[in-house]
mmCIF file of C-alpha atoms in Angstrom:
data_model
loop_
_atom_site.group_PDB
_atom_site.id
_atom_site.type_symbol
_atom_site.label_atom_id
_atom_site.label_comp_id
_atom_site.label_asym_id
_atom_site.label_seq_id
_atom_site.Cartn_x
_atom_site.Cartn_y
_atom_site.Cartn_z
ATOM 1 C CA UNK A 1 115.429 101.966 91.120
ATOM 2 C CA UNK A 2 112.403 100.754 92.286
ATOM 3 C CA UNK A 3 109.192 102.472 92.336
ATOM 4 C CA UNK A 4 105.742 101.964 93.333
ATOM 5 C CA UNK A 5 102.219 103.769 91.929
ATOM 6 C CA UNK A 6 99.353 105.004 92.989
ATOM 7 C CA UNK A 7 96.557 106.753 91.880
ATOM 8 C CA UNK A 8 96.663 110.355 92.647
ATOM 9 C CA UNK A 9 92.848 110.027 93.771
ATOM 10 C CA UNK A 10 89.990 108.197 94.617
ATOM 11 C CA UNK A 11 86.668 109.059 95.469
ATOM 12 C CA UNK A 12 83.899 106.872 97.284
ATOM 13 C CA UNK A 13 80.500 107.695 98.777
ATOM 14 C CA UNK A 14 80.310 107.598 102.757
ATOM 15 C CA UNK A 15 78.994 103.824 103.967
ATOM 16 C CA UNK A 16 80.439 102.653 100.221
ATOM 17 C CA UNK A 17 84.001 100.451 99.515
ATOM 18 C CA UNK A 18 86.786 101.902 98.672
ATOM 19 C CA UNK A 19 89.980 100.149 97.044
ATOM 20 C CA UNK A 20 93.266 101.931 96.810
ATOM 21 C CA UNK A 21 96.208 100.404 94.891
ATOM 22 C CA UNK A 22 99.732 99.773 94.598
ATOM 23 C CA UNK A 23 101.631 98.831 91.812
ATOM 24 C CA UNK A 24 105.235 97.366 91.549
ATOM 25 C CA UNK A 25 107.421 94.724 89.949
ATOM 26 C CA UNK A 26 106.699 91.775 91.951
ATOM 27 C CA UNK A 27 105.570 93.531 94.870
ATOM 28 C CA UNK A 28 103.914 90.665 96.155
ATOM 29 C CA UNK A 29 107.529 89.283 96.928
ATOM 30 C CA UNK A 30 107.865 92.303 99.309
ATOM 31 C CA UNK A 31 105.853 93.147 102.309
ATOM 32 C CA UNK A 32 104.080 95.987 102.019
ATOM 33 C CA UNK A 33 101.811 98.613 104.415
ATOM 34 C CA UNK A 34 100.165 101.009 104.631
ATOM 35 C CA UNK A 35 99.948 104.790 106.475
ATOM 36 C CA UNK A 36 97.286 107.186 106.537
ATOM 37 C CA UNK A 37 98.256 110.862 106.664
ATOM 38 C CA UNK A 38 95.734 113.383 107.520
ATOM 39 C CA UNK A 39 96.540 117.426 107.352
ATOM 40 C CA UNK A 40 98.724 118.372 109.859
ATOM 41 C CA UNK A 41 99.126 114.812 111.449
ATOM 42 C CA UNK A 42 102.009 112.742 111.164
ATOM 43 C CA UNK A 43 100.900 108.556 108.996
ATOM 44 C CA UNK A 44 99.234 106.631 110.880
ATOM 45 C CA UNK A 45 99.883 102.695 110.354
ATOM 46 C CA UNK A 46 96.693 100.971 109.080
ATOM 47 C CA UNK A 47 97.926 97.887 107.587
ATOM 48 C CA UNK A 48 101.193 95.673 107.864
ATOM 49 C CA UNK A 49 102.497 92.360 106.649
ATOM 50 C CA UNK A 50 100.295 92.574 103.499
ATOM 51 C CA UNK A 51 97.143 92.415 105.297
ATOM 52 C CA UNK A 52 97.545 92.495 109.040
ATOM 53 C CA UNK A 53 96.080 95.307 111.341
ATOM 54 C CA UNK A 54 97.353 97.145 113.960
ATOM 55 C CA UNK A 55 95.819 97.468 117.366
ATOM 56 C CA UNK A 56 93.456 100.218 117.006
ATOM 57 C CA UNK A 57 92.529 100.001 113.649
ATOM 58 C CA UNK A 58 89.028 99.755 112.568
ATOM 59 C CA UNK A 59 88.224 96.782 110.885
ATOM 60 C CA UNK A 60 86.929 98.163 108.087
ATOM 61 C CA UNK A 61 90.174 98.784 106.983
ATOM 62 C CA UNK A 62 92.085 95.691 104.885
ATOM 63 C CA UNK A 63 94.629 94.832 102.992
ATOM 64 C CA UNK A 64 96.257 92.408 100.239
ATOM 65 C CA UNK A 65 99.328 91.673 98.019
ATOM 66 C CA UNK A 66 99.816 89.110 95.243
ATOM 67 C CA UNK A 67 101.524 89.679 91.981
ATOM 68 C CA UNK A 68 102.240 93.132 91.175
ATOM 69 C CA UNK A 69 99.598 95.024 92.914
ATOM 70 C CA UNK A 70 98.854 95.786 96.959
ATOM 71 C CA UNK A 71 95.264 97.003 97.419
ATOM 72 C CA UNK A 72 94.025 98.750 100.917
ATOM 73 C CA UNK A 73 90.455 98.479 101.040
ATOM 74 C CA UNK A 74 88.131 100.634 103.550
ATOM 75 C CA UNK A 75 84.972 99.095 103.840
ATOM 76 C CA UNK A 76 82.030 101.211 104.608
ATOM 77 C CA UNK A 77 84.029 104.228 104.238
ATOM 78 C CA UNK A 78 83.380 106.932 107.004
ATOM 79 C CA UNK A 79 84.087 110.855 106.654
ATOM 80 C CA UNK A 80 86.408 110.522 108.999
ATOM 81 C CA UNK A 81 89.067 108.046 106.345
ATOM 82 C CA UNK A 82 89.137 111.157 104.519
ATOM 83 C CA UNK A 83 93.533 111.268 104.211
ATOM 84 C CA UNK A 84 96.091 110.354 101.858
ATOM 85 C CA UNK A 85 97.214 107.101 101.805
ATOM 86 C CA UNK A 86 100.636 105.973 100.814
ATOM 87 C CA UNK A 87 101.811 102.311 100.366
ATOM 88 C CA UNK A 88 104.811 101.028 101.169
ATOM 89 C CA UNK A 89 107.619 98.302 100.477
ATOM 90 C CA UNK A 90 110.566 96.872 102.359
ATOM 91 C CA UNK A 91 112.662 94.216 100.389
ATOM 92 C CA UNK A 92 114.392 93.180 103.426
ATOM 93 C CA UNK A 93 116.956 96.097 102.283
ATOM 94 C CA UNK A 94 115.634 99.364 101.139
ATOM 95 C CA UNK A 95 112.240 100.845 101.668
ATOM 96 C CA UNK A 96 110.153 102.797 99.157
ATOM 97 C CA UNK A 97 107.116 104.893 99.284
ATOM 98 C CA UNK A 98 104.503 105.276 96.465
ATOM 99 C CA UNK A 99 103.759 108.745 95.559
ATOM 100 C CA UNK A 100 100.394 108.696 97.764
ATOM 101 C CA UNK A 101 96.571 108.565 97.053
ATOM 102 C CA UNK A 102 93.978 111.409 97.903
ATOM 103 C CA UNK A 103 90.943 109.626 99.282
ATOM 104 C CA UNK A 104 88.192 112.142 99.241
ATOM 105 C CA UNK A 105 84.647 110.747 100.681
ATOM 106 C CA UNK A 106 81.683 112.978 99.287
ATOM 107 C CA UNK B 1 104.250 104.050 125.034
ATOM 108 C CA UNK B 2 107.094 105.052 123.345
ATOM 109 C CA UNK B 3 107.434 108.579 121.668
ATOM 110 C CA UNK B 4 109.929 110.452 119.183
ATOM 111 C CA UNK B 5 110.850 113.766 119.089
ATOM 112 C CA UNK B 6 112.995 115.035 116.721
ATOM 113 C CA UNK B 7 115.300 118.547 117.111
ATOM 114 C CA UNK B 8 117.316 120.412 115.186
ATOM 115 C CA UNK B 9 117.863 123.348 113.603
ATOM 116 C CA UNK B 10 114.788 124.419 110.962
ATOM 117 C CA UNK B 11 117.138 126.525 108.749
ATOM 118 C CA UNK B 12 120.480 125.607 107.065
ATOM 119 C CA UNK B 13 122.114 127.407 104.339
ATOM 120 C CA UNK B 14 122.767 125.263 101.226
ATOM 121 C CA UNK B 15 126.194 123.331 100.592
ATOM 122 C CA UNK B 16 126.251 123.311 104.545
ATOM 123 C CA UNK B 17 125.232 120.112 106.741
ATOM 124 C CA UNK B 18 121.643 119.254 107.807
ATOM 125 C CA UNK B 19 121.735 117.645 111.506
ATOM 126 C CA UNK B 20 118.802 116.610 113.468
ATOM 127 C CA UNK B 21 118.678 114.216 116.572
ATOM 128 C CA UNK B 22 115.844 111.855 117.389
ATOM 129 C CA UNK B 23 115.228 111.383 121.225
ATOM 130 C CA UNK B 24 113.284 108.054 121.992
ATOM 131 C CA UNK B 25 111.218 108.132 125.048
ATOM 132 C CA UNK B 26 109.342 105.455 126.816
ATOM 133 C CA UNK B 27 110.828 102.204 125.448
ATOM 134 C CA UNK B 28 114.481 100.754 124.655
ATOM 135 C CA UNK B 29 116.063 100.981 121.412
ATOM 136 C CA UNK B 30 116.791 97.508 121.007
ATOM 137 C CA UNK B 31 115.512 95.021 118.541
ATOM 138 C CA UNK B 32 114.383 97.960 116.148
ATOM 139 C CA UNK B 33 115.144 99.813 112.656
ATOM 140 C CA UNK B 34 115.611 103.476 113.869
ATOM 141 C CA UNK B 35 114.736 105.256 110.611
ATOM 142 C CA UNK B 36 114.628 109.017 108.831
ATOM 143 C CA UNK B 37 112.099 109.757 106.362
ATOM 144 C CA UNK B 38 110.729 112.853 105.264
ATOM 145 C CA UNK B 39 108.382 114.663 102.706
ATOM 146 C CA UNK B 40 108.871 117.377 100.626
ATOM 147 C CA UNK B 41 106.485 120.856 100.350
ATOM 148 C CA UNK B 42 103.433 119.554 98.344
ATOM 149 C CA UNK B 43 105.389 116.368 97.654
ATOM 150 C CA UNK B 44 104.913 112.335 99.004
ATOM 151 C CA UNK B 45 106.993 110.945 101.684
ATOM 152 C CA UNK B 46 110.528 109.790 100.980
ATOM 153 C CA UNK B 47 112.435 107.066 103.013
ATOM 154 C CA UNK B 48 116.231 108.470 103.836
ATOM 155 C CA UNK B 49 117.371 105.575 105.580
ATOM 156 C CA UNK B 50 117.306 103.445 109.053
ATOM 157 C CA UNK B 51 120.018 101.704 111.579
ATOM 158 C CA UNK B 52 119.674 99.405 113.627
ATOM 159 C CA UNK B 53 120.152 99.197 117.187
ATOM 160 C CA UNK B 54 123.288 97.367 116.712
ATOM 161 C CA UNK B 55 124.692 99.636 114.468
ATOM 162 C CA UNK B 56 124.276 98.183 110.423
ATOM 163 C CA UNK B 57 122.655 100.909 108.301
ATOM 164 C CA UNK B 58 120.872 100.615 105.203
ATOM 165 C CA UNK B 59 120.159 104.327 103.134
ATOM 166 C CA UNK B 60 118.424 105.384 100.151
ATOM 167 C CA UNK B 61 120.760 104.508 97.213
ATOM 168 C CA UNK B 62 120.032 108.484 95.845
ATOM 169 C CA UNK B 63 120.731 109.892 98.926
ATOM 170 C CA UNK B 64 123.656 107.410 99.851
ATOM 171 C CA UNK B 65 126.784 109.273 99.252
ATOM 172 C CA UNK B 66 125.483 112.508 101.454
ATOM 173 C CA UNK B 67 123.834 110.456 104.379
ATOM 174 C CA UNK B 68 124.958 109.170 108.086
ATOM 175 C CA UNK B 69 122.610 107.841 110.824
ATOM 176 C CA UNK B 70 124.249 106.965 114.202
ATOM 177 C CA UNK B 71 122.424 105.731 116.872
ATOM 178 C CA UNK B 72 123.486 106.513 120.524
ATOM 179 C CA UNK B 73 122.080 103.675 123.041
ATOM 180 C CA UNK B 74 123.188 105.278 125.742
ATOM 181 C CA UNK B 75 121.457 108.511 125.628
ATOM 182 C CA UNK B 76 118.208 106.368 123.592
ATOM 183 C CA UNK B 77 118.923 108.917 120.582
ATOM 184 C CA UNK B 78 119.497 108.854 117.016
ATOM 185 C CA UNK B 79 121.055 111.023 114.793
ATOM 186 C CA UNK B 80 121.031 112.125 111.119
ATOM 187 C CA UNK B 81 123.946 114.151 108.881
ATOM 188 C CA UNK B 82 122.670 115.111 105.462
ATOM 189 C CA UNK B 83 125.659 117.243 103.553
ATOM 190 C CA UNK B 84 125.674 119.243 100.605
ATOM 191 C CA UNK B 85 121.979 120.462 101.258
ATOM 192 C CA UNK B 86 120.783 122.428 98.804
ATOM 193 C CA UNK B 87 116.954 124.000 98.488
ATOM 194 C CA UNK B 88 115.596 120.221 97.238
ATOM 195 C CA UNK B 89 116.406 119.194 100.588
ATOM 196 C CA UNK B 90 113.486 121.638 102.289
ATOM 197 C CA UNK B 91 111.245 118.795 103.695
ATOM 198 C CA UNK B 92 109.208 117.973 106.977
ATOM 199 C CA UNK B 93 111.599 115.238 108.588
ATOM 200 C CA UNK B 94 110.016 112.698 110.487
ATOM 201 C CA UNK B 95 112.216 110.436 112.896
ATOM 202 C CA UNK B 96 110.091 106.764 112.808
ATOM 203 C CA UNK B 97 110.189 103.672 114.899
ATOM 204 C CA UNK B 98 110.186 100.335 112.213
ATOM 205 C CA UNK B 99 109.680 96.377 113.294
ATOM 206 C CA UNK B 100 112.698 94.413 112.269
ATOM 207 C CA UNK B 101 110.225 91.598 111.210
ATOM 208 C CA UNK B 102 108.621 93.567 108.497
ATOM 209 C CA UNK B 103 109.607 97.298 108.495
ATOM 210 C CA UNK B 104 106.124 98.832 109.425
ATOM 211 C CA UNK B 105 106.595 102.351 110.954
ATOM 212 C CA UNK B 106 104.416 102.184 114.191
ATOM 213 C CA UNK B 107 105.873 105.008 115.605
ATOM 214 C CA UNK B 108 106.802 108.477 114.677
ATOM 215 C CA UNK B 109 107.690 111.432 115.511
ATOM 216 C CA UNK B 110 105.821 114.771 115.139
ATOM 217 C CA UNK B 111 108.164 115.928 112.272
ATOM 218 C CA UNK B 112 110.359 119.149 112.242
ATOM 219 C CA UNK B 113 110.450 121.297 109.434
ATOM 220 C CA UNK B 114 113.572 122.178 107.944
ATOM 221 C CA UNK B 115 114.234 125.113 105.283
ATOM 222 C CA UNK B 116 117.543 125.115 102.880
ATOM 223 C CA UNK B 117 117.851 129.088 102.184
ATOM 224 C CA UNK B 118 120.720 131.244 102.385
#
């Protein structure tokens, strides 16, 4: 089956980039998002299509997928994009979470 | 906008039959995947499967041979039968909204917690 990883955790200074990726066979032949999902809240899209954000969405927030690897970036990260992150994949058939990435901004 | 809200009940007993219906709100059903996904205590989130308006399902191949979505136009609600539950199956389950175009969930539902305990 298909699977895709994450780091369990990242860490980034407030006002400082952070990268979060995703890792799968040929994921870049997939499209892939991204949710945020804070305590309590249900995910949040931040990123579709690869790289494309929804209305509402703070530009800081990016995305990209080539290869084997999808990468969120949050660009002068705020308290507030404290969350875990999961990426996602749809090959036009089934869909598959990765296991999900604490951000923690200290 | 439109808005999901799933119900059901929050404990079933295992080997019985998990049932929860989605009720959309605000917008048609049509020209959308109509998905079930949930997450596990202390666990990430776990796609169960999606219709689509017009009726073709696609479900997760591990959960395949115990899952049915149906999807009721008429009443804009969705439905999903999980069988043989047992206590693995104790999860928050979300109802989502997905674009055909390129399955992004942009809409969910507040989740409903159900418990698999005799």
């Amino acid at each position: 089956s298909y699977e895709l990883t994450q780091p369990p955790s990242v860490s980034v200074s407030p006002g400082q980039t952070a990268s979060i990726t995703c890792s799968g066979d040929k994921l870049g032949d997939r499209f892939a998002c991204w949710y945020q999902r804070k305590p309590g809240q249900s995910p949040v899209l931040v990123i579709y299509h690869n790289s494309r954000r929804p209305s509402g969405i703070p530009e800081r927030f990016s995305g990209s997928n080539s290869g084997n690897t999808a990468t969120l970036t949050i660009s002068g990260t705020q308290t507030m994009d404290e969350a875990d992150y999961y990426c996602q994949a749809w090959d036009r058939s089934t869909v598959v979470f990765g296991g999900g990435t604490k951000l923690t901004v200290l | 906008q439109v808005q999901l809200q799933e119900s059901g009940p929050g404990l079933v007993k295992p080997s019985e039959t998990l049932s929860l219906t989605c009720t959309v709100s605000g917008g048609s059903m049509f020209s959308y995947f109509w998905s079930w996904i949930r997450q596990p205590p202390g666990k990430g989130l776990e796609w169960i499967g999606h219709m689509y308006y017009s009726g073709s399902t696609n479900y997760n191949p591990s959960l395949k041979s115990r899952v049915t979505i149906s999807v009721d136009t008429s009443k804009n609600q969705f439905s999903l039968k999980l069988s043989s539950v047992t206590a693995a199956d104790t999860a928050v389950y979300y109802c989502a909204r997905a674009a055909v175009l390129h399955y992004a969930v942009d809409v969910w539902g507040q989740g409903t917690t159900v418990t698999v305990s005799s």
